[in-house]
PDB file of C-alpha atoms in Angstrom:
ATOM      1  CA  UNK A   1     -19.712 -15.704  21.393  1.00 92.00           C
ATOM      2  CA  UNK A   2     -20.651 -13.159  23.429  1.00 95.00           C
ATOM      3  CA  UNK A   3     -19.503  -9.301  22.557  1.00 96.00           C
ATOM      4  CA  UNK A   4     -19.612  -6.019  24.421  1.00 97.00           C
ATOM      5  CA  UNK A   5     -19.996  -2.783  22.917  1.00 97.00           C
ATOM      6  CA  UNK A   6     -18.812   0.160  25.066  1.00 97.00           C
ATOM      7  CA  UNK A   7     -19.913   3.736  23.435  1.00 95.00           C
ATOM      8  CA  UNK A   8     -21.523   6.415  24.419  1.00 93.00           C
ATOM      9  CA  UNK A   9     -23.434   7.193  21.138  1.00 94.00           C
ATOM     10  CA  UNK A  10     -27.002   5.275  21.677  1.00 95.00           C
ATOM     11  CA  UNK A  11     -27.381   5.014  17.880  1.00 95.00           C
ATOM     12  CA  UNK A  12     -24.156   3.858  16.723  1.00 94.00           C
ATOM     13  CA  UNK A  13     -24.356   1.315  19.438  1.00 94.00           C
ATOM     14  CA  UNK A  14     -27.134  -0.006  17.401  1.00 95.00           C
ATOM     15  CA  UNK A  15     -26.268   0.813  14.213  1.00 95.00           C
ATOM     16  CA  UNK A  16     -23.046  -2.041  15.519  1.00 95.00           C
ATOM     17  CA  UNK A  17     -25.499  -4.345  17.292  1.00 95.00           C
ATOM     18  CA  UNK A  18     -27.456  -4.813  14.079  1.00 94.00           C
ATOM     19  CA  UNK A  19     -24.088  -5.477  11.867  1.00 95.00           C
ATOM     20  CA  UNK A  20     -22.462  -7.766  14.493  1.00 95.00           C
ATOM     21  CA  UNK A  21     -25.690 -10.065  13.399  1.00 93.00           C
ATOM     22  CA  UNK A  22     -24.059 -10.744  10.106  1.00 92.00           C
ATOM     23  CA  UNK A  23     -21.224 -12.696  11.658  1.00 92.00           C
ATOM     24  CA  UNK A  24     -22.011 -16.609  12.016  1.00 89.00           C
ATOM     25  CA  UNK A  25     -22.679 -17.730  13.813  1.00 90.00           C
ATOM     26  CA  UNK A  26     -24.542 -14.738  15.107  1.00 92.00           C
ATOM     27  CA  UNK A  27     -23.310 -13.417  18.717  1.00 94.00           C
ATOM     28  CA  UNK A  28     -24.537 -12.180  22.247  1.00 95.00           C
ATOM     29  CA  UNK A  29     -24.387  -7.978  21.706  1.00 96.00           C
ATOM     30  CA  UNK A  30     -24.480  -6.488  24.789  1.00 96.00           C
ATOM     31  CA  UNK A  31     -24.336  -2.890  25.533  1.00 96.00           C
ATOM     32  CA  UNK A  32     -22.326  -0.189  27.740  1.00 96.00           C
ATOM     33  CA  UNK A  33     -22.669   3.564  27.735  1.00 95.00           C
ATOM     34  CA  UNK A  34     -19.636   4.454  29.878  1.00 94.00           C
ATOM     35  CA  UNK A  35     -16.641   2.904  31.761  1.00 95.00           C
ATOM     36  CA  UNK A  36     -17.926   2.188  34.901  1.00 94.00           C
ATOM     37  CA  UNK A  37     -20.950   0.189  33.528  1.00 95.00           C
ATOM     38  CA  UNK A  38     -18.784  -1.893  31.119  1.00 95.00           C
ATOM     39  CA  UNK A  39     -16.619  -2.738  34.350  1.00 95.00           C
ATOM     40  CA  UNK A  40     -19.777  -3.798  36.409  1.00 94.00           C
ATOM     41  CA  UNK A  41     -20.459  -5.816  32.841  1.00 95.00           C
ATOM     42  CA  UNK A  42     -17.249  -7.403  32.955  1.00 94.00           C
ATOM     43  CA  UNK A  43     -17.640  -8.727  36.482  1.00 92.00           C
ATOM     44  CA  UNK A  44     -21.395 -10.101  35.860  1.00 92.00           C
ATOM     45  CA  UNK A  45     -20.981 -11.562  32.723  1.00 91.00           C
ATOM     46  CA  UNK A  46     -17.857 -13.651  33.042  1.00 86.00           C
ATOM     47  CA  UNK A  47     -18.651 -15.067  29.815  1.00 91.00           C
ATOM     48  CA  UNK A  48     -17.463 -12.409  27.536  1.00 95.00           C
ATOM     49  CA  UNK A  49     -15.541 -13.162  24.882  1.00 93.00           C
ATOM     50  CA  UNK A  50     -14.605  -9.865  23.266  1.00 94.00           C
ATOM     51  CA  UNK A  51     -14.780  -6.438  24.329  1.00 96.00           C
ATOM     52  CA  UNK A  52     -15.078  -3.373  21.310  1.00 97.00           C
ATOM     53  CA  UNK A  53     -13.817   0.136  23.165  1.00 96.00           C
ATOM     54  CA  UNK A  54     -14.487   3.715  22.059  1.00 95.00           C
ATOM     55  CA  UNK A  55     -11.897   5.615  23.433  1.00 92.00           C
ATOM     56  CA  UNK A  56     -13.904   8.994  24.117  1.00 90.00           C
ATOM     57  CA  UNK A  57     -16.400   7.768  26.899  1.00 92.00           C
ATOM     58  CA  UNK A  58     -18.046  10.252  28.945  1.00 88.00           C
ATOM     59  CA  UNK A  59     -16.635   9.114  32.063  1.00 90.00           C
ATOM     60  CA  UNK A  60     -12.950   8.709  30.253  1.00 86.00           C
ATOM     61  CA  UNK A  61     -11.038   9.146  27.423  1.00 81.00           C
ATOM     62  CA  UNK A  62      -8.072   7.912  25.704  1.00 84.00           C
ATOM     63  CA  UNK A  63      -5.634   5.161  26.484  1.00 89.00           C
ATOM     64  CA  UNK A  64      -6.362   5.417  30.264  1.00 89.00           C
ATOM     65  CA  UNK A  65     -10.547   3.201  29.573  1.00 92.00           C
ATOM     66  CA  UNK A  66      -8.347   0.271  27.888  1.00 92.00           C
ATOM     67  CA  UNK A  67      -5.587   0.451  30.769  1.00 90.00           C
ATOM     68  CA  UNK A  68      -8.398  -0.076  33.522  1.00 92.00           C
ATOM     69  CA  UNK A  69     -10.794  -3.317  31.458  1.00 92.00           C
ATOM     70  CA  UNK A  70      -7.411  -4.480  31.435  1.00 87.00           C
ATOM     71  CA  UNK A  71      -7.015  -4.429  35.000  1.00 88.00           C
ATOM     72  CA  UNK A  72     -10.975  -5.651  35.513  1.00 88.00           C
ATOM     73  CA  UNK A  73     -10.539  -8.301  33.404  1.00 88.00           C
ATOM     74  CA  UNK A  74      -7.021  -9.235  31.922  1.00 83.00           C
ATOM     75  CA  UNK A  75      -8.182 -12.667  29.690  1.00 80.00           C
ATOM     76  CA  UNK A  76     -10.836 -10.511  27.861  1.00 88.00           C
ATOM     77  CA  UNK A  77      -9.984  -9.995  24.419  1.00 89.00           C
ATOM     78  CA  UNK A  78     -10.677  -6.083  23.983  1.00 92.00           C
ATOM     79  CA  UNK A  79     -10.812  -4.276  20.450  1.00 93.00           C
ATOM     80  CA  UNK A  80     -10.527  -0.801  20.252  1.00 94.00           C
ATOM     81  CA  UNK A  81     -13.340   0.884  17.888  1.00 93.00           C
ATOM     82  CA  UNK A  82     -12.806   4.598  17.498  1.00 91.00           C
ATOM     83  CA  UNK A  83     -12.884   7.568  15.386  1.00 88.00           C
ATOM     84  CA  UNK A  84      -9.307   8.556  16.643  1.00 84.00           C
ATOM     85  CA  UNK A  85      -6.613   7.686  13.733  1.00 81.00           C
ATOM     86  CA  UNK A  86      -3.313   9.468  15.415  1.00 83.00           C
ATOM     87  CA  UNK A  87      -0.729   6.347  14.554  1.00 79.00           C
ATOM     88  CA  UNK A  88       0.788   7.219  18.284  1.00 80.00           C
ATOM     89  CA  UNK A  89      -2.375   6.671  19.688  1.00 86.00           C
ATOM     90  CA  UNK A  90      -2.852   3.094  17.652  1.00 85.00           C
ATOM     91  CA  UNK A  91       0.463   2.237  18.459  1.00 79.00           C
ATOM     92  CA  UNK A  92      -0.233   2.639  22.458  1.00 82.00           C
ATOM     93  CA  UNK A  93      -3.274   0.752  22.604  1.00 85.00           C
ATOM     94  CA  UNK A  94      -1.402  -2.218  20.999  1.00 79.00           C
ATOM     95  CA  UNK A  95       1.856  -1.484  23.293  1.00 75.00           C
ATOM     96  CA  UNK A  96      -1.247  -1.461  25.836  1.00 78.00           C
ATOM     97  CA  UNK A  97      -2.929  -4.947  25.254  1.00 76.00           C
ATOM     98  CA  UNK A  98      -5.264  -3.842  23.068  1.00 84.00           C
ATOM     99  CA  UNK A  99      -5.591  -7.197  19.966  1.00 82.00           C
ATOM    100  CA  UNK A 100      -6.686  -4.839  17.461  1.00 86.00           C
ATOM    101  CA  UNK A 101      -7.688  -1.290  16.715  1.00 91.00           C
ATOM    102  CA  UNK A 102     -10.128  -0.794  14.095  1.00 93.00           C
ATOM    103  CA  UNK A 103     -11.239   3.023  13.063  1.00 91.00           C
ATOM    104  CA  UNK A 104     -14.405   4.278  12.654  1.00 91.00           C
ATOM    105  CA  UNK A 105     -14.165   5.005   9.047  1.00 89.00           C
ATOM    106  CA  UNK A 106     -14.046   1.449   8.113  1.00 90.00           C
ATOM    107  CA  UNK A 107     -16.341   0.193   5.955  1.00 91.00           C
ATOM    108  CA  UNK A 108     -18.774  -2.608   6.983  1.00 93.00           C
ATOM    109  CA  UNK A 109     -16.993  -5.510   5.404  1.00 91.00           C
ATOM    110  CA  UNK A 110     -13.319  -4.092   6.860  1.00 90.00           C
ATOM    111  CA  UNK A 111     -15.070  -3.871  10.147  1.00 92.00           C
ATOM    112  CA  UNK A 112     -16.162  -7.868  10.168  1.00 93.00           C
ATOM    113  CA  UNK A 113     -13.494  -8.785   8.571  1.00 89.00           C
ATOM    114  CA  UNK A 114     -11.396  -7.417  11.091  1.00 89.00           C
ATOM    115  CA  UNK A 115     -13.358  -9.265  13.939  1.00 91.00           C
ATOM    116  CA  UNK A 116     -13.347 -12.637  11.862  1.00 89.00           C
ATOM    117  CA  UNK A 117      -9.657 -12.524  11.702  1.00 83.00           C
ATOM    118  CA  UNK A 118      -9.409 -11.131  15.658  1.00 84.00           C
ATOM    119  CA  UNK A 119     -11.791 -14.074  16.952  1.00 84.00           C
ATOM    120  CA  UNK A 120      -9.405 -16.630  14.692  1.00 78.00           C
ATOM    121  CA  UNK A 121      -6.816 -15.996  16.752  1.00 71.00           C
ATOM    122  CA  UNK A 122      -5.380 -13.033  14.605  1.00 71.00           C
ATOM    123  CA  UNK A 123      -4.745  -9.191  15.002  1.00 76.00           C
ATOM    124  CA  UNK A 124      -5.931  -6.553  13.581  1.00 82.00           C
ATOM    125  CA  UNK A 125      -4.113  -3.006  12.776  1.00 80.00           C
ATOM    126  CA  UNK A 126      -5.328  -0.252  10.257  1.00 79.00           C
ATOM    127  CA  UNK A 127      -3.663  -0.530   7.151  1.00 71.00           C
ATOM    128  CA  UNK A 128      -2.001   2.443   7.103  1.00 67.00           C
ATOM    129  CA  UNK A 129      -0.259   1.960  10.094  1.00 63.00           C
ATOM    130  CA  UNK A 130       0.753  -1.471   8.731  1.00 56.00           C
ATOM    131  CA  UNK A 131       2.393   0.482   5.700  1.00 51.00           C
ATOM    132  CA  UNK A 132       3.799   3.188   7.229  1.00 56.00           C
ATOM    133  CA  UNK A 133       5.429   0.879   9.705  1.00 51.00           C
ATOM    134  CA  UNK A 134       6.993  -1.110   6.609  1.00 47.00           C
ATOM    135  CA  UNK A 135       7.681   2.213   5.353  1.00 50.00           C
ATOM    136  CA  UNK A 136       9.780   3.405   8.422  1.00 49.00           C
ATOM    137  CA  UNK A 137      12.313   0.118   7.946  1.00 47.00           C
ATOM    138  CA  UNK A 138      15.029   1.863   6.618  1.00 48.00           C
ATOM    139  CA  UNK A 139      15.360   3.275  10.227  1.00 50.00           C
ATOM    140  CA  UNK A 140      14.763   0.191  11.793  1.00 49.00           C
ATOM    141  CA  UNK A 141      17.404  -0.615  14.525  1.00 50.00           C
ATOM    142  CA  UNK A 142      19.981  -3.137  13.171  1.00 52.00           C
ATOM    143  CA  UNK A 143      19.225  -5.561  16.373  1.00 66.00           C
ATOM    144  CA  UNK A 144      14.961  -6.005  15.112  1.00 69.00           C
ATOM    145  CA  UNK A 145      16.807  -7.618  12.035  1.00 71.00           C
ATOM    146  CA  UNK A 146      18.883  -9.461  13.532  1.00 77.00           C
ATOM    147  CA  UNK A 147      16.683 -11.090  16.437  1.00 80.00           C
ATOM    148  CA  UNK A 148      14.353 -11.560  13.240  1.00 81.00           C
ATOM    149  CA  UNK A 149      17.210 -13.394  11.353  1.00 81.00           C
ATOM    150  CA  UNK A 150      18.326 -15.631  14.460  1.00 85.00           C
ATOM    151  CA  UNK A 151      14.802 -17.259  14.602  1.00 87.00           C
ATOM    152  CA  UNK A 152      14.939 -20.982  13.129  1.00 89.00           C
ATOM    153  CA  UNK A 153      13.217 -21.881   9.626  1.00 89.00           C
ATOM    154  CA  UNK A 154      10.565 -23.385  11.210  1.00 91.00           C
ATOM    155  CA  UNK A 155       9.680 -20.205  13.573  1.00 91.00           C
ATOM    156  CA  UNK A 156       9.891 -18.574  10.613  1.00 88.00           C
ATOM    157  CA  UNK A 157       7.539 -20.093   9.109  1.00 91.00           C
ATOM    158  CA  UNK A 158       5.566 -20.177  12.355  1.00 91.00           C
ATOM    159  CA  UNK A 159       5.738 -15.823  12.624  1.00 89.00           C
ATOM    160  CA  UNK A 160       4.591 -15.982   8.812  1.00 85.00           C
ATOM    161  CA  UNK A 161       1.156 -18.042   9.744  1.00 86.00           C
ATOM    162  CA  UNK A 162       1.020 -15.371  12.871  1.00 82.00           C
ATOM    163  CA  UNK A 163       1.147 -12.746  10.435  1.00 76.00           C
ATOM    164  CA  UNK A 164      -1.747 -14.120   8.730  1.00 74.00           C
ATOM    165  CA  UNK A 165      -3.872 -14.275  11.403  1.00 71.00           C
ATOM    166  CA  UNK A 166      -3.989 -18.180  10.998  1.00 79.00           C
ATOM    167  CA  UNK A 167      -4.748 -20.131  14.150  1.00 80.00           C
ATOM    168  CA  UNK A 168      -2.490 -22.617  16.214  1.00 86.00           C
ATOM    169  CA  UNK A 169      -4.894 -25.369  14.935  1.00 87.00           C
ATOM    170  CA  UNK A 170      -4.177 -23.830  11.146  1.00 88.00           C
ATOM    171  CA  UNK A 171      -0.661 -23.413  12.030  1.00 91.00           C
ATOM    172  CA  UNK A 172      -0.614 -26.816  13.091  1.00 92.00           C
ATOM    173  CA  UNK A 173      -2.739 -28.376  10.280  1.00 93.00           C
ATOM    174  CA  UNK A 174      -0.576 -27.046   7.855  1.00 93.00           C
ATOM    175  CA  UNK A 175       2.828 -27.531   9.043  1.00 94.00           C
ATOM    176  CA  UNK A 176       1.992 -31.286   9.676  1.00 94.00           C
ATOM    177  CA  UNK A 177       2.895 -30.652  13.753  1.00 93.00           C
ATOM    178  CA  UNK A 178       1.356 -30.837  17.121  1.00 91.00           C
ATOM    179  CA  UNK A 179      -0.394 -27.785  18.532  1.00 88.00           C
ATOM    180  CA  UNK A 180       2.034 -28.793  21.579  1.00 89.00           C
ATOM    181  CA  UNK A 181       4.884 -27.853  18.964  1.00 92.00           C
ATOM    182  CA  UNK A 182       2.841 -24.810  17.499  1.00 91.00           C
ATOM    183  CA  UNK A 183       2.781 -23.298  21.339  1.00 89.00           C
ATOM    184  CA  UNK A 184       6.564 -24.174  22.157  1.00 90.00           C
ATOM    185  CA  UNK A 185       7.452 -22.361  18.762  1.00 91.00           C
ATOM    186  CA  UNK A 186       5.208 -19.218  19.948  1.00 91.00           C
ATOM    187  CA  UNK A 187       7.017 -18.870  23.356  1.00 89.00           C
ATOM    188  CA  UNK A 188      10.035 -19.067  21.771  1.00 89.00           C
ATOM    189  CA  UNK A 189       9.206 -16.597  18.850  1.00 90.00           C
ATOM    190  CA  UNK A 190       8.096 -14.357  21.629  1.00 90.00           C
ATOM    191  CA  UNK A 191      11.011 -14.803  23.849  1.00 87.00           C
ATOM    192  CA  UNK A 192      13.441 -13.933  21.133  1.00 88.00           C
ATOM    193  CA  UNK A 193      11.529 -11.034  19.996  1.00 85.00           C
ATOM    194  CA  UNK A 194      10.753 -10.021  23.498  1.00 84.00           C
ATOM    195  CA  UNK A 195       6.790  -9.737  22.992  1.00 84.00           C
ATOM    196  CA  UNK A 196       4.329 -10.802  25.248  1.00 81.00           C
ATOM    197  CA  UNK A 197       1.498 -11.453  22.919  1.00 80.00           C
ATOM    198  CA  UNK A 198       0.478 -11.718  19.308  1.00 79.00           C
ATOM    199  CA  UNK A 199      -0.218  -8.600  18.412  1.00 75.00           C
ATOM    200  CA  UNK A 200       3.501  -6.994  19.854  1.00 79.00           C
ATOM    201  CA  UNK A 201       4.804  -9.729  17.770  1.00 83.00           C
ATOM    202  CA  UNK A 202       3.217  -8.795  14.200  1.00 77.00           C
ATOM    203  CA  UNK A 203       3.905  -5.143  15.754  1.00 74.00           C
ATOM    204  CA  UNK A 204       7.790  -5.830  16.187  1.00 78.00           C
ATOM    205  CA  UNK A 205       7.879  -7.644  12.258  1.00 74.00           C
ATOM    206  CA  UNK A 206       6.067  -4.972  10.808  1.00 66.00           C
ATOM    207  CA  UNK A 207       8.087  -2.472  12.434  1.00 66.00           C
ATOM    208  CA  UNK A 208      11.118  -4.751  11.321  1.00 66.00           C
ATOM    209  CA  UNK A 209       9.985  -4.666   7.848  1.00 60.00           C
ATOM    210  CA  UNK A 210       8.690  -8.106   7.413  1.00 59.00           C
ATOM    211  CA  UNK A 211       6.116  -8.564   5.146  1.00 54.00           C
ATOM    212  CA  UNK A 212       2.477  -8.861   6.450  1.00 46.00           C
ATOM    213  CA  UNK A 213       1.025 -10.540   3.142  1.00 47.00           C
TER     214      UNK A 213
END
C-alpha cells in the first residue's frame, strides 16, 4: 500500500511517517508539503492507494485542497487529517468525498485504527460527530426513517455490516452470499437512500438515528 501525506509541518510529517510503519504490512509513505506538489504526486505515482489531507496548506486551505485531489484523481481514497474539529466542516468533507476525517487530537491507536478500518473498506468519522448525529434524531425528517424502514431484511442486514466497516468479502462470508449479491444489495441500499458512496450512507443512518455499534 502506498500512502501520501500532504502537510505542511516537516516534523509532523515525520512524526506520521514513522507511525504509519506500525501498520502491517508496513506501507510506501510518501511526502507533500503543499497542494500543488501532492497534485504533481498524484499524476506520477498512479499507484497510490490512500491520500491523508491537512486542510490548512500553505498554498490552500479548507474544503477547497480536498475538492481539487478530487478532481486530479477521483479513484484515490483521500483521508482528511487535521486539527480543525468544527462538525460543519467534518460534515462537508464527507458531503465532499472525503472516506474519513480523523482529527489531530487522536491518539496513536485511534489514528491506525481509523486507517485499518478505512483500508478494509470502512469509514471513518470522529466520534463525536457520530454521537451528536444520533443525538440530533429527534429532528430527523420523517422521510430518512422511512426510506430506512422500506429497505428489505437482507439490506438491512447488509447497511449493518457497512456500518461496521466490514468488507464486501466479510459481508459476503458471513451472510453465506456472493460478492455479486453483496454489490447488487449496495447499489440498491444506495439508490434508496440516495448516497453515492459508503461513507454518505453511514452519514445518512447516523443522521437517521441508526445505530453505528
Amino acid at each position: 500500500m502506498k500512502i501520501l501525506i500532504v502537510d505542511d509541518h516537516t516534523l509532523f510529517r515525520s512524526g506520521m511517517v514513522h507511525l504509519l510503519q506500525s501498520l502491517s504490512p508496513s506501507p510506501d509513505v510518501i511526502e507533500s508539503e503543499d497542494l500543488h506538489q501532492a497534485c504533481e504526486m498524484l499524476v506520477t505515482h498512479s499507484d497510490i492507494d490512500l491520500v491523508l489531507l491537512d486542510l490548512r496548506l500553505d498554498d490552500a486551505v479548507g474544503v477547497d485542497s480536498l475538492l481539487v485531489l478530487r478532481k486530479e484523481s477521483p479513484d484515490t481514497t483521500i483521508v482528511v487529517l487535521s486539527g480543525e474539529q468544527d462538525p460543519h466542516v467534518i460534515h462537508r468533507c464527507i458531503d465532499n468525498g472525503a472516506m474519513g476525517f480523523i482529527t489531530k487530537s487522536s491518539t496513536h491507536e485511534e489514528l491506525l485504527e481509523a486507517i485499518r478500518l478505512i483500508v478494509a473498506g470502512g469509514v471513518y468519522l470522529p466520534r463525536d460527530v457520530m454521537v451528536n448525529a444520533l443525538h440530533a434524531r429527534q429532528n430527523t425528517e420523517r422521510s430518512d426513517v422511512a426510506l430506512l424502514a422500506s429497505l428489505s431484511d437482507r439490506q438491512r442486514e447488509v447497511l449493518t455490516y457497512l456500518l461496521q466497516g466490514k468488507p464486501n468479502k466479510t459481508i459476503s462470508n458471513n451472510m453465506d452470499i456472493s460478492q455479486n449479491t453483496v454489490k447488487a444489495h449496495l447499489s440498491a441500499i444506495f439508490r434508496t437512500l440516495g448516497a453515492r458512496n459508503r461513507t454518505e450512507a453511514v452519514y445518512f443512518a447516523a443522521r437517521a438515528g441508526v445505530p453505528l455499534e
